[in-house]
Amino acid sequence: MLVCIPNLLDAAQLVSLRERLDRAGDAWVDGRVTAGYQGAPVKFNQQIDERSDVALACQRIIVPALERNPIFISAVLPNTIYPLMFNRYSEGMVFGAHVDGSVRINPYDGRKIRTDVSATLFLTNPSEYDGGELQIEDTYGRHSIKLAAGDMVVYPATSLHQVTPITRGVRTSCFFWVQSLIRDDSQRALLYEMDGAIQRLNQTNADEVARRSLIGCYHNLVREWSET
Ligand code: NI
């Protein structure tokens, strides 16, 4: 399931992030430092050193926005969020087709995180660069994603995906992975659809007994399927 989340960040948060990232200097390193043997040969970009102060400062802006975003919570059902990372592509940079590594080690505490969901939060507007589309493949074909600054896409980490070459400008983004309470993408998709339907029924004051029953089913499915 691929879900776009509009306006995760507001204009003031975007300005604050962009100022920090644009002035990060030596904290920008070759993106291959965190690539596995499959990704390294096709990865040509830069990313912020995970242990730098600028990474921590930017994480502190975005994580609270994630935690209070109802679409993110409903679609991802997060268990553990990998420390957020930041990358940029300037002209000629590209990240060829790959599948993200299945397990990552948290650089701060050494714990392993299973990557169930991949996320990209766009920090530059499409007018600022050409190319640089995030192309994600699933059973319905290839989806080209290029969102406004402040918008985010989440998709199954099992997906083959790539970032097409940048032909003008610079594309800066935040990216990260989540270990979900619900490992299976099709189960997560069912729960997301059910939660959306319940929200609509709540807004339209539908029959209370039926709503209570559906909400019970939702929670009991989460209980049945979740792992912590
Ligand atoms: Ni990737």
mmCIF file of C-alpha atoms and ligand atoms in Angstrom:
data_model
loop_
_atom_site.group_PDB
_atom_site.id
_atom_site.type_symbol
_atom_site.label_atom_id
_atom_site.label_comp_id
_atom_site.label_asym_id
_atom_site.label_seq_id
_atom_site.Cartn_x
_atom_site.Cartn_y
_atom_site.Cartn_z
ATOM 1 C CA MET A 1 0.000 0.000 0.000
ATOM 2 C CA LEU A 2 1.354 3.370 -1.069
ATOM 3 C CA VAL A 3 -0.015 6.371 0.842
ATOM 4 C CA CYS A 4 0.759 10.062 0.302
ATOM 5 C CA ILE A 5 0.493 12.252 3.393
ATOM 6 C CA PRO A 6 -0.021 15.952 2.592
ATOM 7 C CA ASN A 7 1.289 18.799 4.747
ATOM 8 C CA LEU A 8 3.162 16.788 7.340
ATOM 9 C CA LEU A 9 5.196 19.962 7.950
ATOM 10 C CA ASP A 10 4.123 23.591 7.893
ATOM 11 C CA ALA A 11 5.963 26.444 6.160
ATOM 12 C CA ALA A 12 7.845 27.552 9.292
ATOM 13 C CA GLN A 13 9.108 24.023 9.977
ATOM 14 C CA LEU A 14 10.240 23.699 6.340
ATOM 15 C CA VAL A 15 12.181 26.982 6.498
ATOM 16 C CA SER A 16 13.843 25.902 9.724
ATOM 17 C CA LEU A 17 14.845 22.518 8.279
ATOM 18 C CA ARG A 18 16.087 23.927 5.006
ATOM 19 C CA GLU A 19 18.234 26.542 6.793
ATOM 20 C CA ARG A 20 19.875 23.849 8.894
ATOM 21 C CA LEU A 21 20.439 21.449 5.991
ATOM 22 C CA ASP A 22 21.625 24.078 3.494
ATOM 23 C CA ARG A 23 24.240 25.269 6.028
ATOM 24 C CA ALA A 24 25.328 21.775 7.115
ATOM 25 C CA GLY A 25 28.697 21.896 5.260
ATOM 26 C CA ASP A 26 30.923 18.975 6.267
ATOM 27 C CA ALA A 27 28.001 17.034 7.738
ATOM 28 C CA TRP A 28 27.049 16.170 4.143
ATOM 29 C CA VAL A 29 28.853 12.933 3.283
ATOM 30 C CA ASP A 30 28.846 10.421 0.413
ATOM 31 C CA GLY A 31 25.543 8.517 0.513
ATOM 32 C CA ARG A 32 27.335 5.210 0.026
ATOM 33 C CA VAL A 33 28.482 5.161 3.674
ATOM 34 C CA THR A 34 25.211 3.490 4.657
ATOM 35 C CA ALA A 35 24.531 1.509 1.475
ATOM 36 C CA GLY A 36 24.661 -2.279 1.479
ATOM 37 C CA TYR A 37 26.437 -4.323 -1.192
ATOM 38 C CA GLN A 38 23.328 -4.203 -3.394
ATOM 39 C CA GLY A 39 22.699 -0.443 -3.106
ATOM 40 C CA ALA A 40 26.258 0.901 -3.176
ATOM 41 C CA PRO A 41 26.949 0.408 -6.924
ATOM 42 C CA VAL A 42 23.785 2.318 -7.932
ATOM 43 C CA LYS A 43 23.735 5.029 -5.225
ATOM 44 C CA PHE A 44 25.107 8.458 -6.110
ATOM 45 C CA ASN A 45 23.907 11.085 -3.662
ATOM 46 C CA GLN A 46 24.855 12.814 -0.433
ATOM 47 C CA GLN A 47 23.435 12.378 3.024
ATOM 48 C CA ILE A 48 23.792 13.975 6.414
ATOM 49 C CA ASP A 49 26.107 12.193 8.833
ATOM 50 C CA GLU A 50 23.701 10.279 11.089
ATOM 51 C CA ARG A 51 25.602 11.262 14.224
ATOM 52 C CA SER A 52 25.887 14.975 13.454
ATOM 53 C CA ASP A 53 24.186 17.698 15.481
ATOM 54 C CA VAL A 54 22.287 18.860 12.428
ATOM 55 C CA ALA A 55 20.729 15.393 12.021
ATOM 56 C CA LEU A 56 19.552 15.443 15.641
ATOM 57 C CA ALA A 57 18.188 18.993 15.353
ATOM 58 C CA CYS A 58 16.218 18.126 12.215
ATOM 59 C CA GLN A 59 14.884 14.914 13.762
ATOM 60 C CA ARG A 60 13.548 16.933 16.691
ATOM 61 C CA ILE A 61 11.475 19.029 14.297
ATOM 62 C CA ILE A 62 9.993 16.141 12.311
ATOM 63 C CA VAL A 63 9.401 13.335 14.833
ATOM 64 C CA PRO A 64 6.708 15.229 16.813
ATOM 65 C CA ALA A 65 4.940 15.990 13.506
ATOM 66 C CA LEU A 66 4.943 12.274 12.676
ATOM 67 C CA GLU A 67 3.644 11.313 16.098
ATOM 68 C CA ARG A 68 0.610 13.551 15.812
ATOM 69 C CA ASN A 69 -0.227 12.903 12.156
ATOM 70 C CA PRO A 70 -3.383 10.744 11.993
ATOM 71 C CA ILE A 71 -2.739 9.433 8.463
ATOM 72 C CA PHE A 72 0.820 8.348 9.332
ATOM 73 C CA ILE A 73 -0.341 6.593 12.499
ATOM 74 C CA SER A 74 -3.268 4.880 10.762
ATOM 75 C CA ALA A 75 -1.368 3.803 7.633
ATOM 76 C CA VAL A 76 1.925 2.761 9.250
ATOM 77 C CA LEU A 77 0.948 1.675 12.800
ATOM 78 C CA PRO A 78 4.516 2.369 13.906
ATOM 79 C CA ASN A 79 6.329 0.246 16.443
ATOM 80 C CA THR A 80 9.869 1.626 16.047
ATOM 81 C CA ILE A 81 10.909 4.540 13.837
ATOM 82 C CA TYR A 82 14.494 4.372 12.598
ATOM 83 C CA PRO A 83 16.368 7.645 13.285
ATOM 84 C CA LEU A 84 15.420 9.968 10.438
ATOM 85 C CA MET A 85 18.022 10.509 7.727
ATOM 86 C CA PHE A 86 18.490 13.293 5.166
ATOM 87 C CA ASN A 87 19.768 13.182 1.615
ATOM 88 C CA ARG A 88 20.241 15.460 -1.347
ATOM 89 C CA TYR A 89 20.739 14.991 -5.035
ATOM 90 C CA SER A 90 22.305 17.662 -7.234
ATOM 91 C CA GLU A 91 22.647 17.592 -11.015
ATOM 92 C CA GLY A 92 23.693 14.176 -12.320
ATOM 93 C CA MET A 93 23.036 12.366 -9.052
ATOM 94 C CA VAL A 94 20.800 9.292 -9.077
ATOM 95 C CA PHE A 95 19.847 6.217 -7.045
ATOM 96 C CA GLY A 96 19.226 3.235 -9.335
ATOM 97 C CA ALA A 97 16.665 0.477 -8.781
ATOM 98 C CA HIS A 98 17.042 -1.345 -5.466
ATOM 99 C CA VAL A 99 15.149 -2.836 -2.544
ATOM 100 C CA ASP A 100 15.995 -1.359 0.872
ATOM 101 C CA GLY A 101 17.854 -3.576 3.328
ATOM 102 C CA SER A 102 15.535 -5.705 5.468
ATOM 103 C CA VAL A 103 17.184 -5.046 8.821
ATOM 104 C CA ARG A 104 19.006 -1.917 9.939
ATOM 105 C CA ILE A 105 20.991 -1.285 13.072
ATOM 106 C CA ASN A 106 20.117 1.846 15.002
ATOM 107 C CA PRO A 107 23.355 3.901 15.052
ATOM 108 C CA TYR A 108 22.538 5.301 18.506
ATOM 109 C CA ASP A 109 21.661 2.194 20.497
ATOM 110 C CA GLY A 110 22.738 -0.742 18.286
ATOM 111 C CA ARG A 111 19.250 -2.267 18.220
ATOM 112 C CA LYS A 112 18.010 -3.998 15.105
ATOM 113 C CA ILE A 113 14.954 -2.667 13.287
ATOM 114 C CA ARG A 114 13.073 -4.695 10.666
ATOM 115 C CA THR A 115 12.181 -2.314 7.850
ATOM 116 C CA ASP A 116 8.493 -2.859 7.068
ATOM 117 C CA VAL A 117 7.678 0.605 5.709
ATOM 118 C CA SER A 118 9.879 3.046 3.770
ATOM 119 C CA ALA A 119 9.171 6.775 3.928
ATOM 120 C CA THR A 120 10.302 9.813 1.943
ATOM 121 C CA LEU A 121 9.454 13.311 3.146
ATOM 122 C CA PHE A 122 10.043 15.897 0.422
ATOM 123 C CA LEU A 123 11.805 19.089 1.569
ATOM 124 C CA THR A 124 12.097 20.833 -1.826
ATOM 125 C CA ASN A 125 9.279 21.802 -4.154
ATOM 126 C CA PRO A 126 9.052 20.197 -7.613
ATOM 127 C CA SER A 127 9.657 23.623 -9.206
ATOM 128 C CA GLU A 128 13.169 23.672 -7.709
ATOM 129 C CA TYR A 129 14.490 20.683 -9.690
ATOM 130 C CA ASP A 130 13.938 18.529 -12.772
ATOM 131 C CA GLY A 131 14.135 14.741 -12.711
ATOM 132 C CA GLY A 132 14.560 13.227 -9.261
ATOM 133 C CA GLU A 133 11.294 11.312 -9.296
ATOM 134 C CA LEU A 134 10.843 8.543 -6.775
ATOM 135 C CA GLN A 135 9.606 5.599 -8.837
ATOM 136 C CA ILE A 136 8.064 2.745 -6.875
ATOM 137 C CA GLU A 137 6.968 -0.560 -8.381
ATOM 138 C CA ASP A 138 4.149 -2.701 -7.082
ATOM 139 C CA THR A 139 1.721 -5.241 -8.516
ATOM 140 C CA TYR A 140 -0.172 -2.407 -10.260
ATOM 141 C CA GLY A 141 2.913 -1.120 -12.091
ATOM 142 C CA ARG A 142 5.316 1.787 -11.602
ATOM 143 C CA HIS A 143 4.297 4.894 -9.674
ATOM 144 C CA SER A 144 6.192 8.186 -10.110
ATOM 145 C CA ILE A 145 6.153 10.286 -6.966
ATOM 146 C CA LYS A 146 7.226 13.924 -6.802
ATOM 147 C CA LEU A 147 5.466 15.753 -4.006
ATOM 148 C CA ALA A 148 5.356 19.301 -2.670
ATOM 149 C CA ALA A 149 7.767 20.266 0.099
ATOM 150 C CA GLY A 150 6.325 19.091 3.409
ATOM 151 C CA ASP A 151 4.458 16.136 1.874
ATOM 152 C CA MET A 152 5.474 12.525 2.483
ATOM 153 C CA VAL A 153 4.996 9.131 0.861
ATOM 154 C CA VAL A 154 5.039 5.803 2.727
ATOM 155 C CA TYR A 155 5.260 2.463 0.907
ATOM 156 C CA PRO A 156 6.141 -1.167 1.641
ATOM 157 C CA ALA A 157 9.890 -1.560 2.151
ATOM 158 C CA THR A 158 9.665 -4.709 0.038
ATOM 159 C CA SER A 159 9.152 -2.544 -3.087
ATOM 160 C CA LEU A 160 11.664 -2.135 -5.884
ATOM 161 C CA HIS A 161 12.264 1.626 -6.240
ATOM 162 C CA GLN A 162 14.639 4.230 -7.623
ATOM 163 C CA VAL A 163 15.309 7.968 -7.789
ATOM 164 C CA THR A 164 15.706 9.123 -11.402
ATOM 165 C CA PRO A 165 18.661 11.378 -12.345
ATOM 166 C CA ILE A 166 18.497 15.058 -11.423
ATOM 167 C CA THR A 167 18.856 17.235 -14.526
ATOM 168 C CA ARG A 168 18.452 20.675 -12.850
ATOM 169 C CA GLY A 169 18.621 22.025 -9.324
ATOM 170 C CA VAL A 170 18.870 20.194 -6.011
ATOM 171 C CA ARG A 171 16.432 17.773 -4.378
ATOM 172 C CA THR A 172 16.617 17.502 -0.578
ATOM 173 C CA SER A 173 14.572 14.992 1.410
ATOM 174 C CA CYS A 174 14.204 13.184 4.676
ATOM 175 C CA PHE A 175 13.981 9.396 4.497
ATOM 176 C CA PHE A 176 13.583 6.652 7.052
ATOM 177 C CA TRP A 177 12.120 3.255 7.819
ATOM 178 C CA VAL A 178 9.587 1.988 10.300
ATOM 179 C CA GLN A 179 9.132 -1.357 11.972
ATOM 180 C CA SER A 180 5.360 -1.584 12.091
ATOM 181 C CA LEU A 181 3.213 -3.261 14.721
ATOM 182 C CA ILE A 182 1.702 -5.055 11.711
ATOM 183 C CA ARG A 183 4.388 -6.768 9.662
ATOM 184 C CA ASP A 184 2.212 -7.744 6.700
ATOM 185 C CA ASP A 185 1.411 -5.012 4.174
ATOM 186 C CA SER A 186 -1.972 -6.466 3.167
ATOM 187 C CA GLN A 187 -3.083 -6.580 6.815
ATOM 188 C CA ARG A 188 -1.918 -2.981 7.324
ATOM 189 C CA ALA A 189 -3.872 -1.955 4.211
ATOM 190 C CA LEU A 190 -7.070 -3.593 5.528
ATOM 191 C CA LEU A 191 -6.705 -1.876 8.898
ATOM 192 C CA TYR A 192 -6.065 1.484 7.217
ATOM 193 C CA GLU A 193 -9.193 1.143 5.095
ATOM 194 C CA MET A 194 -11.262 0.042 8.094
ATOM 195 C CA ASP A 195 -9.986 2.911 10.241
ATOM 196 C CA GLY A 196 -10.854 5.384 7.465
ATOM 197 C CA ALA A 197 -14.377 3.988 7.239
ATOM 198 C CA ILE A 198 -14.818 4.238 11.018
ATOM 199 C CA GLN A 199 -13.651 7.875 10.954
ATOM 200 C CA ARG A 200 -16.230 8.658 8.259
ATOM 201 C CA LEU A 201 -18.982 6.950 10.211
ATOM 202 C CA ASN A 202 -18.000 8.932 13.305
ATOM 203 C CA GLN A 203 -18.150 12.207 11.377
ATOM 204 C CA THR A 204 -21.583 11.422 9.963
ATOM 205 C CA ASN A 205 -23.059 10.287 13.309
ATOM 206 C CA ALA A 206 -23.907 6.853 11.970
ATOM 207 C CA ASP A 207 -25.635 4.267 14.170
ATOM 208 C CA GLU A 208 -23.729 4.121 17.444
ATOM 209 C CA VAL A 209 -24.128 0.404 18.118
ATOM 210 C CA ALA A 210 -22.783 -0.470 14.671
ATOM 211 C CA ARG A 211 -19.875 1.939 15.100
ATOM 212 C CA ARG A 212 -19.006 0.474 18.491
ATOM 213 C CA SER A 213 -18.995 -2.999 16.998
ATOM 214 C CA LEU A 214 -16.742 -1.960 14.102
ATOM 215 C CA ILE A 215 -14.315 -0.157 16.439
ATOM 216 C CA GLY A 216 -14.186 -3.328 18.534
ATOM 217 C CA CYS A 217 -13.420 -5.408 15.444
ATOM 218 C CA TYR A 218 -10.638 -2.977 14.487
ATOM 219 C CA HIS A 219 -8.949 -3.203 17.876
ATOM 220 C CA ASN A 220 -9.356 -6.948 18.058
ATOM 221 C CA LEU A 221 -7.754 -7.355 14.628
ATOM 222 C CA VAL A 222 -4.818 -5.165 15.728
ATOM 223 C CA ARG A 223 -4.536 -7.303 18.862
ATOM 224 C CA GLU A 224 -4.645 -10.483 16.761
ATOM 225 C CA TRP A 225 -2.073 -9.372 14.186
ATOM 226 C CA SER A 226 0.311 -7.069 16.032
ATOM 227 C CA GLU A 227 3.710 -7.903 17.398
ATOM 228 C CA THR A 228 5.656 -5.686 19.771
HETATM 229 NI NI NI B 1 15.767 3.020 -1.115
#
